């Protein structure tokens, strides 16, 4: 899975659009980064910028933006309604996919050190990157704001995590950290009554509500039903309805479907009804997949369906199209980076025609990956045809887990179809480089070697995942719906073809690699992996022959 991190720097300028544009232009310069949103506020005199990309690219874009903000924004002349203490006030990194919170915290620490050393801006670490429990809180670090910095920096407890404890009059100080993805989520009610909306929101949000104790007369706090959720009720004139407006601070603790279901429960108690909902901004793919899986499991159906089907079910379940358009390609963060492969998007006839042309790519590597796709898809299908059947109730959960895994592997192999061809094209690009001088020859050879290594690692990754395919096919042949026994057998055969085909592509690419250590290790590992796959498939074939009476 590609590593994608979101970065949400807040800059202390919300009125001068020319300044804001110069800052965001720095972000746009960095490849492998997409600028997702720019939200300036005049009253707060603050702009929240959202972009995403690979960890390295996001860190570079953040540094360039912080540097430009430090050059253009003079904090000694700044005023606004929002708390702040620096030209770049806060800069959190958020894991989206393929990256852990710990890795995000490391990205934050390295950037904080670089900002302090190269820009002479004192930096603090907060939330998941914080060195102490107190400094997890942004409010604690920012107390007294910019105006308090000259004296605060003299105190040991406010020594910056990086940089000298010296007041930077123009740029102030910057807080950098790592946190979970914040999801802004509104739920629609069939009422205009804000009081009802507020009552419902207060019963759900973690903070809860304040009530008067009938016996003592004192006010006491009753917590809400859901953790890591903030919420209020409000009225939206544009929609002519009241909404519950929530911030989900950690969808892994409280998923969207829990918020939606709690809203339905409390709305019913107050005599109103939830009619749909809307997402403000972007959302991680996994947050919607959670909703899709939950909806299917709640209905007694297998959740081992395709990613696109899970997203469709989630959108329908939450009523995300009631008041505004919901386009997954625009609203899901990972989809903003997704490039649909040319080969994988072809129909069967088109792919076969392309394969049979006089072009060397696509070739055996892409076909090996395609076999992996077919194997994983067949196993997922058998799992779904087994799930829910009374005869197979003892393996119900195993079938579900295997089907879900099959869908994930299917997507991996589908991407590999194009990756194999793209890697081959990079080798060809290397061969087309100039070679007139010794320097050009050296650069050309290095490019060819790097591209050939990449072209070798792609079929090797296919070979690695093919072992999972073979194991899934074995489970299905042994325990799956016996009416689909032949499908399990074909899943095994296509896994074997994928493995052997991937092995051939690994070995032929290794012939052109000069790195002998790389060559020896990959060759040994590839041969061993293929042997394991073929042994598993041999067991599947034995089962097939015995059960189908094949002599």
PDB file of N, CA and C in Angstrom, residues 401-474:
ATOM      1  N   UNK A 401     -13.504 -13.903   6.852  1.00  0.00           N
ATOM      2  CA  UNK A 401     -12.132 -13.373   6.883  1.00  0.00           C
ATOM      3  C   UNK A 401     -11.398 -13.660   5.586  1.00  0.00           C
ATOM      4  N   UNK A 402     -11.596 -14.851   5.047  1.00  0.00           N
ATOM      5  CA  UNK A 402     -10.921 -15.226   3.811  1.00  0.00           C
ATOM      6  C   UNK A 402     -11.441 -14.422   2.623  1.00  0.00           C
ATOM      7  N   UNK A 403     -12.744 -14.169   2.587  1.00  0.00           N
ATOM      8  CA  UNK A 403     -13.316 -13.376   1.507  1.00  0.00           C
ATOM      9  C   UNK A 403     -12.822 -11.940   1.537  1.00  0.00           C
ATOM     10  N   UNK A 404     -12.742 -11.370   2.732  1.00  0.00           N
ATOM     11  CA  UNK A 404     -12.226  -9.998   2.874  1.00  0.00           C
ATOM     12  C   UNK A 404     -10.781  -9.932   2.394  1.00  0.00           C
ATOM     13  N   UNK A 405      -9.982 -10.910   2.817  1.00  0.00           N
ATOM     14  CA  UNK A 405      -8.578 -10.953   2.397  1.00  0.00           C
ATOM     15  C   UNK A 405      -8.474 -11.139   0.879  1.00  0.00           C
ATOM     16  N   UNK A 406      -9.361 -11.953   0.330  1.00  0.00           N
ATOM     17  CA  UNK A 406      -9.361 -12.179  -1.112  1.00  0.00           C
ATOM     18  C   UNK A 406      -9.615 -10.903  -1.892  1.00  0.00           C
ATOM     19  N   UNK A 407     -10.535 -10.074  -1.396  1.00  0.00           N
ATOM     20  CA  UNK A 407     -10.806  -8.797  -2.063  1.00  0.00           C
ATOM     21  C   UNK A 407      -9.576  -7.891  -2.031  1.00  0.00           C
ATOM     22  N   UNK A 408      -8.882  -7.876  -0.904  1.00  0.00           N
ATOM     23  CA  UNK A 408      -7.679  -7.035  -0.779  1.00  0.00           C
ATOM     24  C   UNK A 408      -6.579  -7.516  -1.721  1.00  0.00           C
ATOM     25  N   UNK A 409      -6.392  -8.831  -1.783  1.00  0.00           N
ATOM     26  CA  UNK A 409      -5.373  -9.385  -2.677  1.00  0.00           C
ATOM     27  C   UNK A 409      -5.740  -9.152  -4.140  1.00  0.00           C
ATOM     28  N   UNK A 410      -7.006  -9.274  -4.451  1.00  0.00           N
ATOM     29  CA  UNK A 410      -7.468  -9.018  -5.821  1.00  0.00           C
ATOM     30  C   UNK A 410      -7.059  -7.624  -6.267  1.00  0.00           C
ATOM     31  N   UNK A 411      -7.252  -6.635  -5.379  1.00  0.00           N
ATOM     32  CA  UNK A 411      -6.883  -5.254  -5.708  1.00  0.00           C
ATOM     33  C   UNK A 411      -5.374  -5.104  -5.862  1.00  0.00           C
ATOM     34  N   UNK A 412      -4.606  -5.789  -5.013  1.00  0.00           N
ATOM     35  CA  UNK A 412      -3.140  -5.730  -5.110  1.00  0.00           C
ATOM     36  C   UNK A 412      -2.668  -6.249  -6.472  1.00  0.00           C
ATOM     37  N   UNK A 413      -3.161  -7.408  -6.863  1.00  0.00           N
ATOM     38  CA  UNK A 413      -2.726  -8.007  -8.134  1.00  0.00           C
ATOM     39  C   UNK A 413      -3.182  -7.175  -9.333  1.00  0.00           C
ATOM     40  N   UNK A 414      -4.371  -6.576  -9.222  1.00  0.00           N
ATOM     41  CA  UNK A 414      -4.874  -5.750 -10.317  1.00  0.00           C
ATOM     42  C   UNK A 414      -3.943  -4.565 -10.565  1.00  0.00           C
ATOM     43  N   UNK A 415      -3.461  -3.946  -9.486  1.00  0.00           N
ATOM     44  CA  UNK A 415      -2.506  -2.840  -9.635  1.00  0.00           C
ATOM     45  C   UNK A 415      -1.191  -3.343 -10.225  1.00  0.00           C
ATOM     46  N   UNK A 416      -0.799  -4.559  -9.864  1.00  0.00           N
ATOM     47  CA  UNK A 416       0.473  -5.113 -10.332  1.00  0.00           C
ATOM     48  C   UNK A 416       0.470  -5.379 -11.837  1.00  0.00           C
ATOM     49  N   UNK A 417      -0.701  -5.561 -12.421  1.00  0.00           N
ATOM     50  CA  UNK A 417      -0.789  -5.784 -13.877  1.00  0.00           C
ATOM     51  C   UNK A 417      -0.116  -4.624 -14.614  1.00  0.00           C
ATOM     52  N   UNK A 418      -0.446  -3.407 -14.190  1.00  0.00           N
ATOM     53  CA  UNK A 418       0.134  -2.223 -14.837  1.00  0.00           C
ATOM     54  C   UNK A 418       1.535  -1.918 -14.334  1.00  0.00           C
ATOM     55  N   UNK A 419       1.778  -2.189 -13.051  1.00  0.00           N
ATOM     56  CA  UNK A 419       3.103  -1.898 -12.498  1.00  0.00           C
ATOM     57  C   UNK A 419       4.198  -2.667 -13.221  1.00  0.00           C
ATOM     58  N   UNK A 420       3.908  -3.903 -13.593  1.00  0.00           N
ATOM     59  CA  UNK A 420       4.913  -4.707 -14.295  1.00  0.00           C
ATOM     60  C   UNK A 420       5.268  -4.073 -15.636  1.00  0.00           C
ATOM     61  N   UNK A 421       4.256  -3.634 -16.366  1.00  0.00           N
ATOM     62  CA  UNK A 421       4.503  -3.005 -17.665  1.00  0.00           C
ATOM     63  C   UNK A 421       5.200  -1.656 -17.504  1.00  0.00           C
ATOM     64  N   UNK A 422       4.783  -0.882 -16.487  1.00  0.00           N
ATOM     65  CA  UNK A 422       5.420   0.415 -16.236  1.00  0.00           C
ATOM     66  C   UNK A 422       6.898   0.245 -15.905  1.00  0.00           C
ATOM     67  N   UNK A 423       7.231  -0.794 -15.141  1.00  0.00           N
ATOM     68  CA  UNK A 423       8.631  -1.053 -14.784  1.00  0.00           C
ATOM     69  C   UNK A 423       9.452  -1.401 -16.019  1.00  0.00           C
ATOM     70  N   UNK A 424       8.885  -2.194 -16.920  1.00  0.00           N
ATOM     71  CA  UNK A 424       9.578  -2.534 -18.170  1.00  0.00           C
ATOM     72  C   UNK A 424       9.836  -1.275 -18.990  1.00  0.00           C
ATOM     73  N   UNK A 425       8.852  -0.383 -19.039  1.00  0.00           N
ATOM     74  CA  UNK A 425       9.014   0.854 -19.805  1.00  0.00           C
ATOM     75  C   UNK A 425      10.115   1.740 -19.227  1.00  0.00           C
ATOM     76  N   UNK A 426      10.294   1.694 -17.890  1.00  0.00           N
ATOM     77  CA  UNK A 426      11.377   2.468 -17.269  1.00  0.00           C
ATOM     78  C   UNK A 426      12.749   1.947 -17.712  1.00  0.00           C
ATOM     79  N   UNK A 427      12.851   0.632 -17.862  1.00  0.00           N
ATOM     80  CA  UNK A 427      14.110   0.056 -18.358  1.00  0.00           C
ATOM     81  C   UNK A 427      14.381   0.576 -19.767  1.00  0.00           C
ATOM     82  N   UNK A 428      13.340   0.598 -20.595  1.00  0.00           N
ATOM     83  CA  UNK A 428      13.492   1.102 -21.963  1.00  0.00           C
ATOM     84  C   UNK A 428      13.884   2.577 -21.976  1.00  0.00           C
ATOM     85  N   UNK A 429      13.324   3.340 -21.032  1.00  0.00           N
ATOM     86  CA  UNK A 429      13.694   4.754 -20.914  1.00  0.00           C
ATOM     87  C   UNK A 429      15.182   4.894 -20.585  1.00  0.00           C
ATOM     88  N   UNK A 430      15.676   3.986 -19.728  1.00  0.00           N
ATOM     89  CA  UNK A 430      17.099   4.006 -19.372  1.00  0.00           C
ATOM     90  C   UNK A 430      17.981   3.760 -20.588  1.00  0.00           C
ATOM     91  N   UNK A 431      17.583   2.804 -21.399  1.00  0.00           N
ATOM     92  CA  UNK A 431      18.367   2.491 -22.604  1.00  0.00           C
ATOM     93  C   UNK A 431      18.374   3.639 -23.617  1.00  0.00           C
ATOM     94  N   UNK A 432      17.374   4.500 -23.542  1.00  0.00           N
ATOM     95  CA  UNK A 432      17.293   5.619 -24.495  1.00  0.00           C
ATOM     96  C   UNK A 432      18.083   6.849 -24.032  1.00  0.00           C
ATOM     97  N   UNK A 433      18.664   6.779 -22.840  1.00  0.00           N
ATOM     98  CA  UNK A 433      19.445   7.920 -22.329  1.00  0.00           C
ATOM     99  C   UNK A 433      20.740   8.082 -23.132  1.00  0.00           C
ATOM    100  N   UNK A 434      21.273   9.311 -23.210  1.00  0.00           N
ATOM    101  CA  UNK A 434      22.510   9.556 -23.973  1.00  0.00           C
ATOM    102  C   UNK A 434      23.713   8.827 -23.365  1.00  0.00           C
ATOM    103  N   UNK A 435      24.692   8.499 -24.220  1.00  0.00           N
ATOM    104  CA  UNK A 435      25.871   7.766 -23.752  1.00  0.00           C
ATOM    105  C   UNK A 435      27.127   8.229 -24.492  1.00  0.00           C
ATOM    106  N   UNK A 436      27.210   9.529 -24.720  1.00  0.00           N
ATOM    107  CA  UNK A 436      28.350  10.075 -25.475  1.00  0.00           C
ATOM    108  C   UNK A 436      29.601  10.195 -24.619  1.00  0.00           C
ATOM    109  N   UNK A 437      29.438  10.545 -23.339  1.00  0.00           N
ATOM    110  CA  UNK A 437      30.584  10.733 -22.446  1.00  0.00           C
ATOM    111  C   UNK A 437      30.593   9.655 -21.380  1.00  0.00           C
ATOM    112  N   UNK A 438      31.716   9.551 -20.670  1.00  0.00           N
ATOM    113  CA  UNK A 438      31.814   8.576 -19.575  1.00  0.00           C
ATOM    114  C   UNK A 438      30.779   8.869 -18.495  1.00  0.00           C
ATOM    115  N   UNK A 439      30.555  10.162 -18.223  1.00  0.00           N
ATOM    116  CA  UNK A 439      29.581  10.539 -17.206  1.00  0.00           C
ATOM    117  C   UNK A 439      28.175  10.127 -17.624  1.00  0.00           C
ATOM    118  N   UNK A 440      27.841  10.369 -18.889  1.00  0.00           N
ATOM    119  CA  UNK A 440      26.525   9.983 -19.399  1.00  0.00           C
ATOM    120  C   UNK A 440      26.359   8.468 -19.377  1.00  0.00           C
ATOM    121  N   UNK A 441      27.420   7.747 -19.706  1.00  0.00           N
ATOM    122  CA  UNK A 441      27.365   6.289 -19.684  1.00  0.00           C
ATOM    123  C   UNK A 441      27.109   5.770 -18.271  1.00  0.00           C
ATOM    124  N   UNK A 442      27.777   6.406 -17.279  1.00  0.00           N
ATOM    125  CA  UNK A 442      27.608   5.990 -15.889  1.00  0.00           C
ATOM    126  C   UNK A 442      26.178   6.242 -15.416  1.00  0.00           C
ATOM    127  N   UNK A 443      25.640   7.438 -15.753  1.00  0.00           N
ATOM    128  CA  UNK A 443      24.267   7.774 -15.355  1.00  0.00           C
ATOM    129  C   UNK A 443      23.270   6.841 -16.032  1.00  0.00           C
ATOM    130  N   UNK A 444      23.518   6.534 -17.300  1.00  0.00           N
ATOM    131  CA  UNK A 444      22.639   5.646 -18.053  1.00  0.00           C
ATOM    132  C   UNK A 444      22.645   4.245 -17.448  1.00  0.00           C
ATOM    133  N   UNK A 445      23.815   3.736 -17.128  1.00  0.00           N
ATOM    134  CA  UNK A 445      23.920   2.396 -16.554  1.00  0.00           C
ATOM    135  C   UNK A 445      23.235   2.324 -15.195  1.00  0.00           C
ATOM    136  N   UNK A 446      23.402   3.396 -14.386  1.00  0.00           N
ATOM    137  CA  UNK A 446      22.777   3.416 -13.064  1.00  0.00           C
ATOM    138  C   UNK A 446      21.256   3.419 -13.197  1.00  0.00           C
ATOM    139  N   UNK A 447      20.744   4.203 -14.160  1.00  0.00           N
ATOM    140  CA  UNK A 447      19.295   4.266 -14.373  1.00  0.00           C
ATOM    141  C   UNK A 447      18.757   2.904 -14.806  1.00  0.00           C
ATOM    142  N   UNK A 448      19.502   2.226 -15.679  1.00  0.00           N
ATOM    143  CA  UNK A 448      19.079   0.903 -16.149  1.00  0.00           C
ATOM    144  C   UNK A 448      19.089  -0.097 -15.004  1.00  0.00           C
ATOM    145  N   UNK A 449      20.137  -0.048 -14.181  1.00  0.00           N
ATOM    146  CA  UNK A 449      20.235  -0.967 -13.041  1.00  0.00           C
ATOM    147  C   UNK A 449      19.106  -0.735 -12.041  1.00  0.00           C
ATOM    148  N   UNK A 450      18.829   0.544 -11.736  1.00  0.00           N
ATOM    149  CA  UNK A 450      17.760   0.863 -10.779  1.00  0.00           C
ATOM    150  C   UNK A 450      16.411   0.396 -11.317  1.00  0.00           C
ATOM    151  N   UNK A 451      16.166   0.649 -12.608  1.00  0.00           N
ATOM    152  CA  UNK A 451      14.893   0.253 -13.213  1.00  0.00           C
ATOM    153  C   UNK A 451      14.754  -1.265 -13.271  1.00  0.00           C
ATOM    154  N   UNK A 452      15.865  -1.957 -13.515  1.00  0.00           N
ATOM    155  CA  UNK A 452      15.822  -3.424 -13.590  1.00  0.00           C
ATOM    156  C   UNK A 452      15.557  -4.027 -12.214  1.00  0.00           C
ATOM    157  N   UNK A 453      16.133  -3.422 -11.174  1.00  0.00           N
ATOM    158  CA  UNK A 453      15.835  -3.888  -9.815  1.00  0.00           C
ATOM    159  C   UNK A 453      14.345  -3.725  -9.511  1.00  0.00           C
ATOM    160  N   UNK A 454      13.802  -2.564  -9.883  1.00  0.00           N
ATOM    161  CA  UNK A 454      12.382  -2.321  -9.650  1.00  0.00           C
ATOM    162  C   UNK A 454      11.536  -3.325 -10.436  1.00  0.00           C
ATOM    163  N   UNK A 455      11.947  -3.577 -11.675  1.00  0.00           N
ATOM    164  CA  UNK A 455      11.217  -4.528 -12.524  1.00  0.00           C
ATOM    165  C   UNK A 455      11.316  -5.946 -11.986  1.00  0.00           C
ATOM    166  N   UNK A 456      12.331  -6.223 -11.177  1.00  0.00           N
ATOM    167  CA  UNK A 456      12.479  -7.543 -10.566  1.00  0.00           C
ATOM    168  C   UNK A 456      11.658  -7.648  -9.289  1.00  0.00           C
ATOM    169  N   UNK A 457      11.606  -6.579  -8.531  1.00  0.00           N
ATOM    170  CA  UNK A 457      10.900  -6.600  -7.251  1.00  0.00           C
ATOM    171  C   UNK A 457       9.379  -6.673  -7.426  1.00  0.00           C
ATOM    172  N   UNK A 458       8.870  -6.164  -8.545  1.00  0.00           N
ATOM    173  CA  UNK A 458       7.417  -6.221  -8.759  1.00  0.00           C
ATOM    174  C   UNK A 458       6.943  -7.662  -8.927  1.00  0.00           C
ATOM    175  N   UNK A 459       7.503  -8.466  -9.830  1.00  0.00           N
ATOM    176  CA  UNK A 459       7.067  -9.870  -9.890  1.00  0.00           C
ATOM    177  C   UNK A 459       7.399 -10.641  -8.619  1.00  0.00           C
ATOM    178  N   UNK A 460       8.465 -10.230  -7.913  1.00  0.00           N
ATOM    179  CA  UNK A 460       8.775 -10.896  -6.649  1.00  0.00           C
ATOM    180  C   UNK A 460       7.658 -10.643  -5.633  1.00  0.00           C
ATOM    181  N   UNK A 461       7.126  -9.399  -5.591  1.00  0.00           N
ATOM    182  CA  UNK A 461       6.018  -9.100  -4.671  1.00  0.00           C
ATOM    183  C   UNK A 461       4.771  -9.884  -5.070  1.00  0.00           C
ATOM    184  N   UNK A 462       4.574 -10.078  -6.392  1.00  0.00           N
ATOM    185  CA  UNK A 462       3.465 -10.908  -6.867  1.00  0.00           C
ATOM    186  C   UNK A 462       3.642 -12.340  -6.378  1.00  0.00           C
ATOM    187  N   UNK A 463       4.858 -12.829  -6.475  1.00  0.00           N
ATOM    188  CA  UNK A 463       5.164 -14.191  -6.020  1.00  0.00           C
ATOM    189  C   UNK A 463       4.890 -14.335  -4.525  1.00  0.00           C
ATOM    190  N   UNK A 464       5.289 -13.347  -3.740  1.00  0.00           N
ATOM    191  CA  UNK A 464       5.047 -13.392  -2.291  1.00  0.00           C
ATOM    192  C   UNK A 464       3.555 -13.486  -1.984  1.00  0.00           C
ATOM    193  N   UNK A 465       2.762 -12.637  -2.631  1.00  0.00           N
ATOM    194  CA  UNK A 465       1.324 -12.606  -2.355  1.00  0.00           C
ATOM    195  C   UNK A 465       0.609 -13.840  -2.908  1.00  0.00           C
ATOM    196  N   UNK A 466       1.206 -14.465  -3.919  1.00  0.00           N
ATOM    197  CA  UNK A 466       0.580 -15.646  -4.503  1.00  0.00           C
ATOM    198  C   UNK A 466       0.494 -16.791  -3.489  1.00  0.00           C
ATOM    199  N   UNK A 467       1.422 -16.830  -2.568  1.00  0.00           N
ATOM    200  CA  UNK A 467       1.364 -17.860  -1.523  1.00  0.00           C
ATOM    201  C   UNK A 467       0.069 -17.716  -0.718  1.00  0.00           C
ATOM    202  N   UNK A 468      -0.328 -16.456  -0.438  1.00  0.00           N
ATOM    203  CA  UNK A 468      -1.596 -16.218   0.262  1.00  0.00           C
ATOM    204  C   UNK A 468      -2.772 -16.718  -0.562  1.00  0.00           C
ATOM    205  N   UNK A 469      -2.680 -16.500  -1.887  1.00  0.00           N
ATOM    206  CA  UNK A 469      -3.752 -16.973  -2.776  1.00  0.00           C
ATOM    207  C   UNK A 469      -3.882 -18.492  -2.718  1.00  0.00           C
ATOM    208  N   UNK A 470      -2.748 -19.177  -2.780  1.00  0.00           N
ATOM    209  CA  UNK A 470      -2.763 -20.640  -2.743  1.00  0.00           C
ATOM    210  C   UNK A 470      -3.347 -21.145  -1.423  1.00  0.00           C
ATOM    211  N   UNK A 471      -2.969 -20.502  -0.322  1.00  0.00           N
ATOM    212  CA  UNK A 471      -3.487 -20.913   0.990  1.00  0.00           C
ATOM    213  C   UNK A 471      -4.992 -20.689   1.078  1.00  0.00           C
ATOM    214  N   UNK A 472      -5.479 -19.574   0.506  1.00  0.00           N
ATOM    215  CA  UNK A 472      -6.923 -19.319   0.503  1.00  0.00           C
ATOM    216  C   UNK A 472      -7.659 -20.365  -0.325  1.00  0.00           C
ATOM    217  N   UNK A 473      -7.112 -20.697  -1.476  1.00  0.00           N
ATOM    218  CA  UNK A 473      -7.741 -21.696  -2.338  1.00  0.00           C
ATOM    219  C   UNK A 473      -7.808 -23.051  -1.640  1.00  0.00           C
ATOM    220  N   UNK A 474      -6.780 -23.369  -0.868  1.00  0.00           N
ATOM    221  CA  UNK A 474      -6.761 -24.631  -0.115  1.00  0.00           C
ATOM    222  C   UNK A 474      -7.869 -24.644   0.932  1.00  0.00           C
TER     223      UNK A 474
END
